[in-house]
Tab-separated table of C-alpha atoms and ligand atoms in Angstrom:
chain	number	residue	atom	x	y	z
M	1316	MET	CA	33.720	-16.998	20.409
M	1317	THR	CA	33.095	-18.224	24.018
M	1318	ASP	CA	29.898	-18.949	25.659
M	1319	THR	CA	29.232	-15.871	27.569
M	1320	GLN	CA	29.946	-13.706	24.510
M	1321	THR	CA	27.613	-15.889	22.704
M	1322	GLN	CA	24.932	-15.349	24.898
M	1323	THR	CA	25.189	-11.597	25.629
M	1324	LYS	CA	25.168	-11.070	21.760
M	1325	LEU	CA	22.550	-8.348	20.781
M	1326	LYS	CA	19.399	-10.433	19.202
M	1327	ILE	CA	17.850	-8.625	16.009
M	1328	PHE	CA	14.826	-9.814	14.245
M	1329	SER	CA	12.595	-8.319	11.190
M	1330	GLY	CA	10.778	-9.442	9.320
M	1331	ILE	CA	9.239	-8.564	5.428
M	1332	GLN	CA	6.143	-9.493	3.360
M	1333	PRO	CA	6.761	-11.437	-0.014
M	1334	THR	CA	3.892	-9.710	-1.318
M	1335	GLY	CA	4.208	-7.691	-4.739
M	1336	ARG	CA	7.380	-6.058	-5.684
M	1337	LYS	CA	9.221	-4.626	-3.027
M	1338	THR	CA	9.810	-0.605	-3.261
M	1339	LEU	CA	12.283	2.112	-2.271
M	1340	GLY	CA	10.371	2.733	1.233
M	1341	ASN	CA	11.032	-1.276	1.863
M	1342	TYR	CA	14.479	-0.455	1.117
M	1343	SER	CA	14.958	2.501	3.258
M	1344	GLY	CA	12.880	1.212	6.445
M	1345	GLY	CA	13.679	-2.541	5.861
M	1346	PHE	CA	16.523	-3.840	3.781
M	1347	ARG	CA	19.092	-1.111	4.336
M	1348	GLN	CA	18.626	-1.507	8.249
M	1349	TYR	CA	18.964	-5.165	7.992
M	1350	ALA	CA	22.592	-5.265	6.299
M	1351	GLN	CA	23.478	-2.548	8.755
M	1352	THR	CA	22.157	-4.428	12.313
M	1353	GLN	CA	23.497	-7.622	10.972
M	1354	GLU	CA	27.250	-6.140	11.679
M	1355	VAL	CA	26.365	-5.499	15.373
M	1356	GLY	CA	24.562	-8.865	16.590
M	1357	GLU	CA	22.409	-12.063	15.753
M	1358	GLY	CA	20.353	-11.601	13.013
M	1359	PHE	CA	16.864	-13.318	12.181
M	1360	PHE	CA	15.414	-11.922	8.825
M	1361	CYS	CA	12.427	-13.551	8.038
M	1362	ILE	CA	10.236	-13.690	4.833
M	1363	VAL	CA	6.680	-13.535	6.622
M	1364	ASP	CA	4.752	-15.523	4.060
M	1365	LEU	CA	2.062	-16.403	6.667
M	1366	HIS	CA	1.183	-12.661	6.963
M	1367	SER	CA	0.809	-12.404	3.331
M	1368	ILE	CA	-2.409	-14.398	3.092
M	1369	THR	CA	-4.413	-11.928	5.195
M	1370	VAL	CA	-5.623	-10.139	2.300
M	1371	ASP	CA	-6.447	-11.318	-1.351
M	1372	TYR	CA	-3.889	-12.983	-2.856
M	1373	ASP	CA	-2.962	-15.348	-5.856
M	1374	PRO	CA	-0.935	-18.661	-4.786
M	1375	ASP	CA	1.323	-19.020	-7.712
M	1376	GLU	CA	2.596	-15.389	-7.123
M	1377	LEU	CA	2.919	-16.000	-3.459
M	1378	ARG	CA	5.303	-18.757	-4.567
M	1379	SER	CA	7.427	-16.910	-7.106
M	1380	SER	CA	7.191	-13.489	-5.111
M	1381	THR	CA	8.842	-15.647	-2.026
M	1382	LEU	CA	11.723	-16.464	-3.944
M	1383	ASP	CA	11.856	-12.943	-5.353
M	1384	LEU	CA	12.224	-11.267	-1.748
M	1385	ALA	CA	14.786	-14.046	-0.704
M	1386	ALA	CA	16.824	-13.281	-3.733
M	1387	MET	CA	16.241	-9.460	-2.493
M	1388	LEU	CA	17.496	-10.322	1.009
M	1389	PHE	CA	20.871	-11.359	-0.229
M	1390	ALA	CA	21.140	-8.594	-3.222
M	1391	THR	CA	20.852	-6.438	-0.174
M	1392	GLY	CA	23.525	-7.899	1.477
M	1393	LEU	CA	22.452	-10.161	4.141
M	1394	ASP	CA	25.061	-12.774	4.727
M	1395	PRO	CA	23.726	-16.112	5.235
M	1396	GLU	CA	26.793	-17.205	6.744
M	1397	ARG	CA	26.583	-14.232	9.457
M	1398	SER	CA	22.719	-14.165	9.856
M	1399	THR	CA	19.786	-16.552	9.788
M	1400	ILE	CA	17.335	-15.932	6.780
M	1401	PHE	CA	13.926	-17.928	6.539
M	1402	CYS	CA	10.536	-18.331	5.743
M	1403	GLN	CA	8.039	-18.297	8.180
M	1404	SER	CA	5.911	-21.078	7.580
M	1405	HIS	CA	8.965	-23.302	7.795
M	1406	VAL	CA	9.280	-23.115	11.514
M	1407	THR	CA	6.003	-23.887	12.636
M	1408	ALA	CA	6.861	-22.205	16.102
M	1409	HIS	CA	5.315	-19.054	14.640
M	1410	ALA	CA	1.873	-20.187	13.929
M	1411	GLU	CA	1.849	-21.724	17.592
M	1412	ALA	CA	3.405	-18.866	19.265
M	1413	ALA	CA	0.508	-16.692	17.665
M	1414	TRP	CA	-2.355	-18.691	19.091
M	1415	LEU	CA	-0.927	-18.965	22.469
M	1416	LEU	CA	-0.239	-15.210	22.351
M	1417	SER	CA	-3.615	-14.263	21.254
M	1418	SER	CA	-4.657	-15.120	24.867
M	1419	VAL	CA	-2.727	-12.110	26.389
M	1420	THR	CA	-3.744	-9.770	23.227
M	1421	SER	CA	-6.513	-7.309	23.651
M	1422	TYR	CA	-9.510	-7.643	21.416
M	1423	GLY	CA	-9.839	-3.879	21.581
M	1424	GLN	CA	-6.131	-2.681	21.227
M	1425	LEU	CA	-6.044	-4.725	17.436
M	1426	GLY	CA	-9.147	-3.106	16.841
M	1427	ARG	CA	-7.419	0.180	17.165
M	1428	MET	CA	-4.269	-0.660	14.575
M	1429	THR	CA	-4.210	1.590	11.797
M	1430	GLN	CA	-2.965	-0.986	9.234
M	1431	PHE	CA	-6.251	-2.662	9.641
M	1432	LYS	CA	-8.602	-0.101	9.480
M	1433	ASP	CA	-6.329	0.881	6.459
M	1434	LYS	CA	-6.705	-2.420	4.750
M	1435	SER	CA	-10.167	-3.023	5.817
M	1436	GLU	CA	-11.805	-0.252	4.433
M	1437	ASN	CA	-14.337	-0.671	1.600
M	1438	ARG	CA	-13.506	-4.236	1.256
M	1439	GLU	CA	-16.442	-6.904	1.179
M	1440	PHE	CA	-14.524	-9.692	2.891
M	1441	ILE	CA	-12.263	-8.909	5.785
M	1442	ALA	CA	-10.514	-11.806	7.059
M	1443	ALA	CA	-10.235	-12.485	10.503
M	1444	GLY	CA	-6.273	-13.040	9.811
M	1445	LEU	CA	-6.340	-9.283	8.934
M	1446	PHE	CA	-7.222	-8.423	12.256
M	1447	THR	CA	-5.204	-11.108	14.382
M	1448	TYR	CA	-2.128	-10.421	12.094
M	1449	PRO	CA	-0.395	-8.136	14.611
M	1450	VAL	CA	-0.252	-11.135	16.902
M	1451	LEU	CA	1.531	-13.426	14.818
M	1452	MET	CA	3.965	-10.578	14.694
M	1453	ALA	CA	4.635	-10.061	18.087
M	1454	GLY	CA	5.328	-13.895	18.125
M	1455	ASP	CA	7.979	-13.694	15.378
M	1456	ILE	CA	9.681	-11.155	17.580
M	1457	LEU	CA	9.189	-12.939	20.594
M	1458	LEU	CA	10.214	-16.179	19.893
M	1459	TYR	CA	14.127	-15.130	19.248
M	1460	GLN	CA	14.120	-13.219	22.836
M	1461	THR	CA	14.680	-9.988	20.519
M	1462	ASP	CA	16.777	-6.873	21.462
M	1463	VAL	CA	16.101	-4.710	18.509
M	1464	VAL	CA	13.803	-4.664	15.795
M	1465	PRO	CA	14.851	-2.788	12.658
M	1466	ILE	CA	11.608	-1.477	11.080
M	1467	GLY	CA	10.018	1.579	9.218
M	1468	ASP	CA	7.496	3.642	11.133
M	1469	ASP	CA	4.570	2.402	9.595
M	1470	GLN	CA	5.272	-0.626	12.093
M	1471	ARG	CA	5.529	1.317	15.094
M	1472	GLN	CA	2.084	0.349	16.338
M	1473	HIS	CA	2.526	-3.210	15.662
M	1474	LEU	CA	5.812	-2.994	17.730
M	1475	GLU	CA	3.930	-1.362	20.618
M	1476	LEU	CA	1.665	-3.905	20.819
M	1477	ALA	CA	4.346	-7.046	20.568
M	1478	ARG	CA	5.778	-4.934	23.827
M	1479	ASP	CA	2.528	-4.928	25.642
M	1480	VAL	CA	1.962	-8.745	24.487
M	1481	ALA	CA	5.458	-9.409	26.081
M	1482	GLU	CA	4.765	-7.247	29.021
M	1483	ARG	CA	1.310	-9.011	29.777
M	1484	PHE	CA	2.538	-12.539	29.304
M	1485	ASN	CA	5.569	-11.652	31.614
M	1486	TYR	CA	3.038	-10.514	33.930
M	1487	ARG	CA	0.670	-13.433	34.052
M	1488	PHE	CA	2.930	-16.547	33.640
M	1489	GLY	CA	6.299	-15.367	34.952
M	1490	GLU	CA	9.325	-13.208	33.096
M	1491	THR	CA	9.343	-15.245	29.691
M	1492	PHE	CA	10.275	-12.615	26.887
M	1493	ARG	CA	12.532	-9.988	26.621
M	1494	VAL	CA	10.771	-6.918	26.103
M	1495	PRO	CA	12.188	-5.568	22.339
M	1496	ASP	CA	12.890	-1.904	21.197
M	1497	GLY	CA	12.323	-0.781	17.922
M	1498	GLN	CA	14.844	0.523	15.464
M	1499	TYR	CA	13.640	3.451	13.309
M	1500	PRO	CA	15.968	5.305	10.421
M	1501	GLU	CA	16.504	8.729	11.312
M	1502	ILE	CA	15.918	9.763	8.107
M	1503	GLY	CA	14.147	7.514	5.743
M	1504	GLY	CA	11.458	5.880	8.168
M	1505	ARG	CA	9.012	6.616	5.820
M	1506	ILE	CA	9.466	7.129	2.536
M	1507	MET	CA	6.083	8.917	0.834
M	1508	ASP	CA	4.673	8.190	-2.587
M	1509	LEU	CA	5.871	10.134	-5.560
M	1510	GLN	CA	2.580	11.104	-6.829
M	1511	GLU	CA	0.990	11.821	-3.837
M	1512	PRO	CA	3.470	12.864	-1.041
M	1513	THR	CA	0.961	12.620	1.727
M	1514	LYS	CA	0.780	8.989	1.270
M	1515	LYS	CA	3.438	6.430	2.400
M	1516	MET	CA	5.023	4.461	-0.627
M	1517	SER	CA	3.408	1.395	-0.555
M	1518	THR	CA	3.645	-2.203	-2.226
M	1519	THR	CA	0.042	-2.262	-2.466
M	1520	MET	CA	-1.331	0.967	-2.088
M	1521	SER	CA	0.897	2.938	-4.603
M	1522	SER	CA	0.380	3.620	-8.298
M	1523	GLU	CA	3.066	2.726	-10.526
M	1524	GLN	CA	4.355	5.525	-11.000
M	1525	GLY	CA	4.057	6.505	-7.371
M	1526	ALA	CA	6.055	3.680	-6.140
M	1527	VAL	CA	10.012	3.308	-7.209
M	1528	TYR	CA	10.560	-0.783	-7.082
M	1529	VAL	CA	13.871	-1.964	-6.103
M	1530	ALA	CA	14.113	-4.094	-9.368
M	1531	ASP	CA	13.110	-0.997	-11.256
M	1532	THR	CA	15.211	-0.283	-14.552
M	1533	PRO	CA	17.493	2.854	-14.878
M	1534	ASP	CA	15.036	4.483	-17.184
M	1535	GLN	CA	12.007	3.597	-15.238
M	1536	ILE	CA	13.493	5.048	-12.059
M	1537	ARG	CA	14.604	8.599	-14.137
M	1538	LYS	CA	10.822	8.797	-15.526
M	1539	LYS	CA	9.476	8.312	-12.225
M	1540	PHE	CA	11.503	10.990	-10.596
M	1541	LYS	CA	11.252	13.446	-13.376
M	1542	SER	CA	7.302	13.385	-13.157
M	1543	ALA	CA	7.300	13.336	-8.876
M	1544	VAL	CA	4.858	15.777	-7.320
M	1545	THR	CA	6.964	18.951	-5.644
M	1546	ASP	CA	5.398	21.617	-3.649
M	1547	SER	CA	3.893	24.895	-4.842
M	1548	GLU	CA	6.795	27.067	-3.458
M	1549	ARG	CA	9.715	27.264	-5.231
M	1550	GLU	CA	12.510	27.080	-2.733
M	1551	ILE	CA	14.190	23.857	-1.795
M	1552	ARG	CA	13.875	23.486	1.952
M	1553	TYR	CA	13.273	20.471	4.226
M	1554	ASP	CA	10.280	20.414	6.469
M	1555	PRO	CA	9.176	16.901	7.098
M	1556	ALA	CA	6.086	17.647	9.337
M	1557	ALA	CA	4.581	19.358	6.249
M	1558	LYS	CA	4.534	15.648	4.451
M	1559	ALA	CA	5.847	17.575	1.019
M	1560	GLY	CA	7.106	16.178	-2.039
M	1561	VAL	CA	10.285	18.470	-2.321
M	1562	SER	CA	11.341	17.033	1.538
M	1563	ASN	CA	10.525	13.416	0.773
M	1564	LEU	CA	12.935	14.079	-2.579
M	1565	LEU	CA	15.408	15.211	-0.004
M	1566	GLU	CA	15.232	12.195	2.492
M	1567	ILE	CA	15.400	9.866	-0.473
M	1568	MET	CA	18.764	11.503	-1.713
M	1569	SER	CA	20.281	11.276	1.867
M	1570	VAL	CA	19.339	7.455	1.976
M	1571	ALA	CA	20.846	6.827	-1.374
M	1572	THR	CA	23.922	9.017	-0.962
M	1573	GLY	CA	24.613	8.881	3.046
M	1574	GLU	CA	24.733	12.843	2.922
M	1575	THR	CA	23.042	14.758	5.640
M	1576	ILE	CA	20.178	16.651	5.002
M	1577	ASP	CA	21.872	20.035	5.786
M	1578	ASP	CA	24.393	19.404	3.049
M	1579	LEU	CA	21.776	18.746	0.437
M	1580	VAL	CA	19.680	21.768	1.401
M	1581	ALA	CA	22.868	24.032	0.590
M	1582	ARG	CA	23.980	22.188	-2.369
M	1583	PHE	CA	20.571	22.544	-3.944
M	1584	ASP	CA	20.069	26.286	-2.599
M	1585	GLY	CA	19.129	28.591	-5.274
M	1586	SER	CA	18.819	25.462	-7.915
M	1587	GLY	CA	15.191	24.659	-9.763
M	1588	TYR	CA	13.292	21.851	-8.822
M	1589	GLY	CA	13.925	20.048	-11.855
M	1590	ASP	CA	17.705	19.891	-10.982
M	1591	LEU	CA	17.108	18.618	-7.663
M	1592	LYS	CA	14.397	15.613	-9.217
M	1593	GLU	CA	16.940	14.843	-11.782
M	1594	ALA	CA	19.794	14.590	-9.216
M	1595	VAL	CA	17.951	12.255	-6.894
M	1596	GLY	CA	16.857	10.200	-9.593
M	1597	GLU	CA	20.563	10.061	-10.621
M	1598	SER	CA	21.333	8.925	-6.962
M	1599	VAL	CA	18.750	6.171	-7.036
M	1600	VAL	CA	20.096	4.639	-9.991
M	1601	ALA	CA	23.165	4.399	-8.360
M	1602	LEU	CA	22.011	3.071	-5.187
M	1603	LEU	CA	19.883	0.332	-7.105
M	1604	THR	CA	21.609	-0.771	-10.001
M	1605	PRO	CA	24.337	-3.039	-8.415
M	1606	ILE	CA	21.606	-4.511	-6.226
M	1607	ARG	CA	19.372	-5.116	-8.995
M	1608	GLU	CA	21.943	-6.677	-11.188
M	1609	ARG	CA	23.061	-9.015	-8.159
M	1610	PHE	CA	19.216	-9.887	-7.554
M	1611	GLU	CA	18.821	-11.173	-11.304
M	1612	ALA	CA	21.536	-13.349	-10.888
M	1613	LEU	CA	20.736	-14.748	-7.355
M	1614	ARG	CA	16.984	-14.921	-8.559
M	1615	ALA	CA	18.157	-17.082	-11.630
M	1616	ASP	CA	19.323	-20.185	-9.280
M	1617	GLU	CA	16.180	-21.260	-7.326
M	1618	ARG	CA	17.939	-24.450	-6.305
M	1619	GLU	CA	20.433	-22.468	-4.391
M	1620	LEU	CA	17.732	-20.278	-2.922
M	1621	GLN	CA	15.629	-23.245	-1.708
M	1622	ARG	CA	18.922	-24.644	-0.405
M	1623	LEU	CA	19.648	-21.404	1.541
M	1624	LEU	CA	16.366	-21.039	3.057
M	1625	ALA	CA	16.137	-24.589	4.160
M	1626	VAL	CA	19.612	-23.853	6.115
M	1627	GLY	CA	18.184	-20.858	7.710
M	1628	ALA	CA	15.019	-22.378	8.719
M	1629	GLU	CA	17.039	-25.188	10.582
M	1630	LYS	CA	19.041	-22.717	12.193
M	1631	ALA	CA	15.355	-20.761	13.298
M	1632	ARG	CA	13.851	-23.755	14.566
M	1633	ARG	CA	16.631	-24.481	16.809
M	1634	ALA	CA	16.688	-20.674	18.286
M	1635	ALA	CA	12.760	-20.914	18.315
M	1636	GLU	CA	12.344	-23.923	20.128
M	1637	PRO	CA	13.671	-23.308	23.482
M	1638	THR	CA	10.902	-20.141	23.556
M	1639	LEU	CA	8.182	-21.969	22.579
M	1640	GLU	CA	8.582	-24.774	24.970
M	1641	LEU	CA	9.124	-22.386	27.810
M	1642	MET	CA	5.566	-20.811	26.948
M	1643	TYR	CA	3.788	-24.094	26.780
M	1644	ASP	CA	5.323	-24.889	30.153
M	1645	ARG	CA	4.506	-21.626	31.579
M	1646	MET	CA	1.224	-21.566	30.284
M	1647	GLY	CA	0.384	-24.957	32.426
M	1648	PHE	CA	0.540	-27.582	29.308
M	1649	VAL	CA	1.653	-31.098	29.742
M	1650	ARG	CA	4.122	-31.571	26.928
M	1651	PRO	CA	4.761	-34.881	25.437
M	1652	ASP	CA	8.942	-34.895	26.181
M	1653	ALA	CA	8.680	-33.197	29.321
M	1654	GLY	CA	12.028	-32.253	30.972
M	1655	ARG	CA	13.962	-32.181	27.797
M	1656	PHE	CA	14.144	-28.145	27.873
M	1657	PHE	CA	14.752	-27.831	31.158
M	1658	GLY	CA	18.711	-27.423	31.788
M	1659	ALA	CA	21.283	-25.798	29.356
M	1660	ALA	CA	18.924	-25.414	26.220
M	1661	ARG	CA	16.399	-22.481	28.267
M	1662	PRO	CA	16.643	-19.196	26.418
M	1663	ARG	CA	18.850	-16.873	27.858
M	1664	GLY	CA	18.751	-15.668	31.103
M	1665	LEU	CA	15.488	-17.807	32.091
G	2514	TYM	P1	6.246	-4.817	5.262
G	2514	TYM	O1	6.695	-6.108	4.179
G	2514	TYM	O2	5.071	-3.954	4.783
G	2514	TYM	O3	7.665	-3.989	5.018
G	2514	TYM	C1	8.669	-4.301	5.370
G	2514	TYM	C2	9.882	-3.028	5.987
G	2514	TYM	O4	9.665	-2.051	5.203
G	2514	TYM	C3	9.049	-1.172	5.718
G	2514	TYM	N1	8.793	0.203	5.228
G	2514	TYM	C4	9.086	1.187	4.859
G	2514	TYM	N2	9.707	2.056	5.341
G	2514	TYM	C5	9.876	3.397	5.336
G	2514	TYM	N3	9.155	3.876	4.033
G	2514	TYM	C6	8.160	3.284	3.472
G	2514	TYM	N4	7.286	3.897	2.625
G	2514	TYM	C7	7.766	1.760	3.933
G	2514	TYM	N5	7.254	0.727	3.649
G	2514	TYM	C8	7.760	-0.233	4.498
G	2514	TYM	C9	8.312	-1.679	6.793
G	2514	TYM	O5	8.355	-0.607	7.949
G	2514	TYM	C10	9.064	-2.902	7.185
G	2514	TYM	O6	10.151	-2.502	8.300
G	2514	TYM	N6	4.385	-6.492	9.625
G	2514	TYM	C11	5.407	-6.082	8.394
G	2514	TYM	C12	6.261	-7.486	8.594
G	2514	TYM	C13	6.408	-8.514	9.656
G	2514	TYM	C14	7.459	-7.823	10.646
G	2514	TYM	C15	7.547	-8.875	11.933
G	2514	TYM	C16	8.285	-6.837	11.254
G	2514	TYM	C17	5.705	-9.259	10.220
G	2514	TYM	N7	6.541	-10.005	11.447
G	2514	TYM	C18	8.321	-8.920	13.066
G	2514	TYM	C19	9.344	-6.587	12.231
G	2514	TYM	C20	9.250	-8.026	13.138
G	2514	TYM	C21	5.152	-5.786	7.370
G	2514	TYM	O7	4.050	-6.022	6.769
G	2514	TYM	O8	6.349	-5.217	6.605
């Protein structure tokens, strides 16, 4: 590949938290899109461990769930040869960028983030980091001069904030960042809780029966779908605005099999809810079983996971450094090694 081709390659960045067990929602809005987008550009996929300390957590669990998530990213199709898979805390530019960007982030806008409001509700202690969380996320994205951010619907507001931060920085200090676009799945951008279909399926907020985990066994998956809440009408139809159980099941099946919603509605025309629930359960078993098997094999070799993460961190450091240097420079900081970055190493087009 020539230099110009490398320079024009689409830059893709996404992040995922290493807290708890990853759900079918994370698969639909996250993992699935990561594996697809790595095919069309240069992908950076980040285990955002620094984000995970903003709510109550257990240090030992963080250590082990970070490796779980690394194994899960590879098991769902990320290729370490092709993409950069790394831990946020291994690349110090992320924490530095967050501080610098906090000077161009609006306090009022941070207070309007629905995730902050949801996660801080009814808590005795609210960490300042929970409030500034979206600034760190903006830094994650902007450091890589990202074109596209594949995410689920629940991250839309954070992505809009990252765009505002980029624009404000560019306006205040001169053109520095590419303003990124979000990429949301057409179907499955917001998978709902199986027990409470008006709420999103969530690692932290869903009940055991309400969330399907990527590493669940076939029996667990079948049981969860069997007890999924459906609607009061008997007809199987798709109405996503109603946030109803049946529409959610249809979306899940479409994600699992790749069939369109229209085809599924036609197929289940005249069937009962029991048949639909069973079929959706089986389609998810077929989707997740090979992933769980790969996950278990990869998770067993921690040294290899650590090695792959070290390789990823090195690549990420190199990719992020020119933008961080440019930020410091534009903001008027005297650098210890002035001049080093001004030449070929500048980020694309700047
Ligand atoms: P996180 O870790 O909560 O979720 C990871 C990805 O999964 C998606 N997702 C869902 N998609 C569909 N239906 C659901 N029920 C569902 N639940 C979760 C999320 O939208 C996300 O794409 N703040 C981010 C992590 C982050 C990040 C970033 C993302 C930090 N820095 C930079 C992109 C770019 C988060 O907490 O995602």
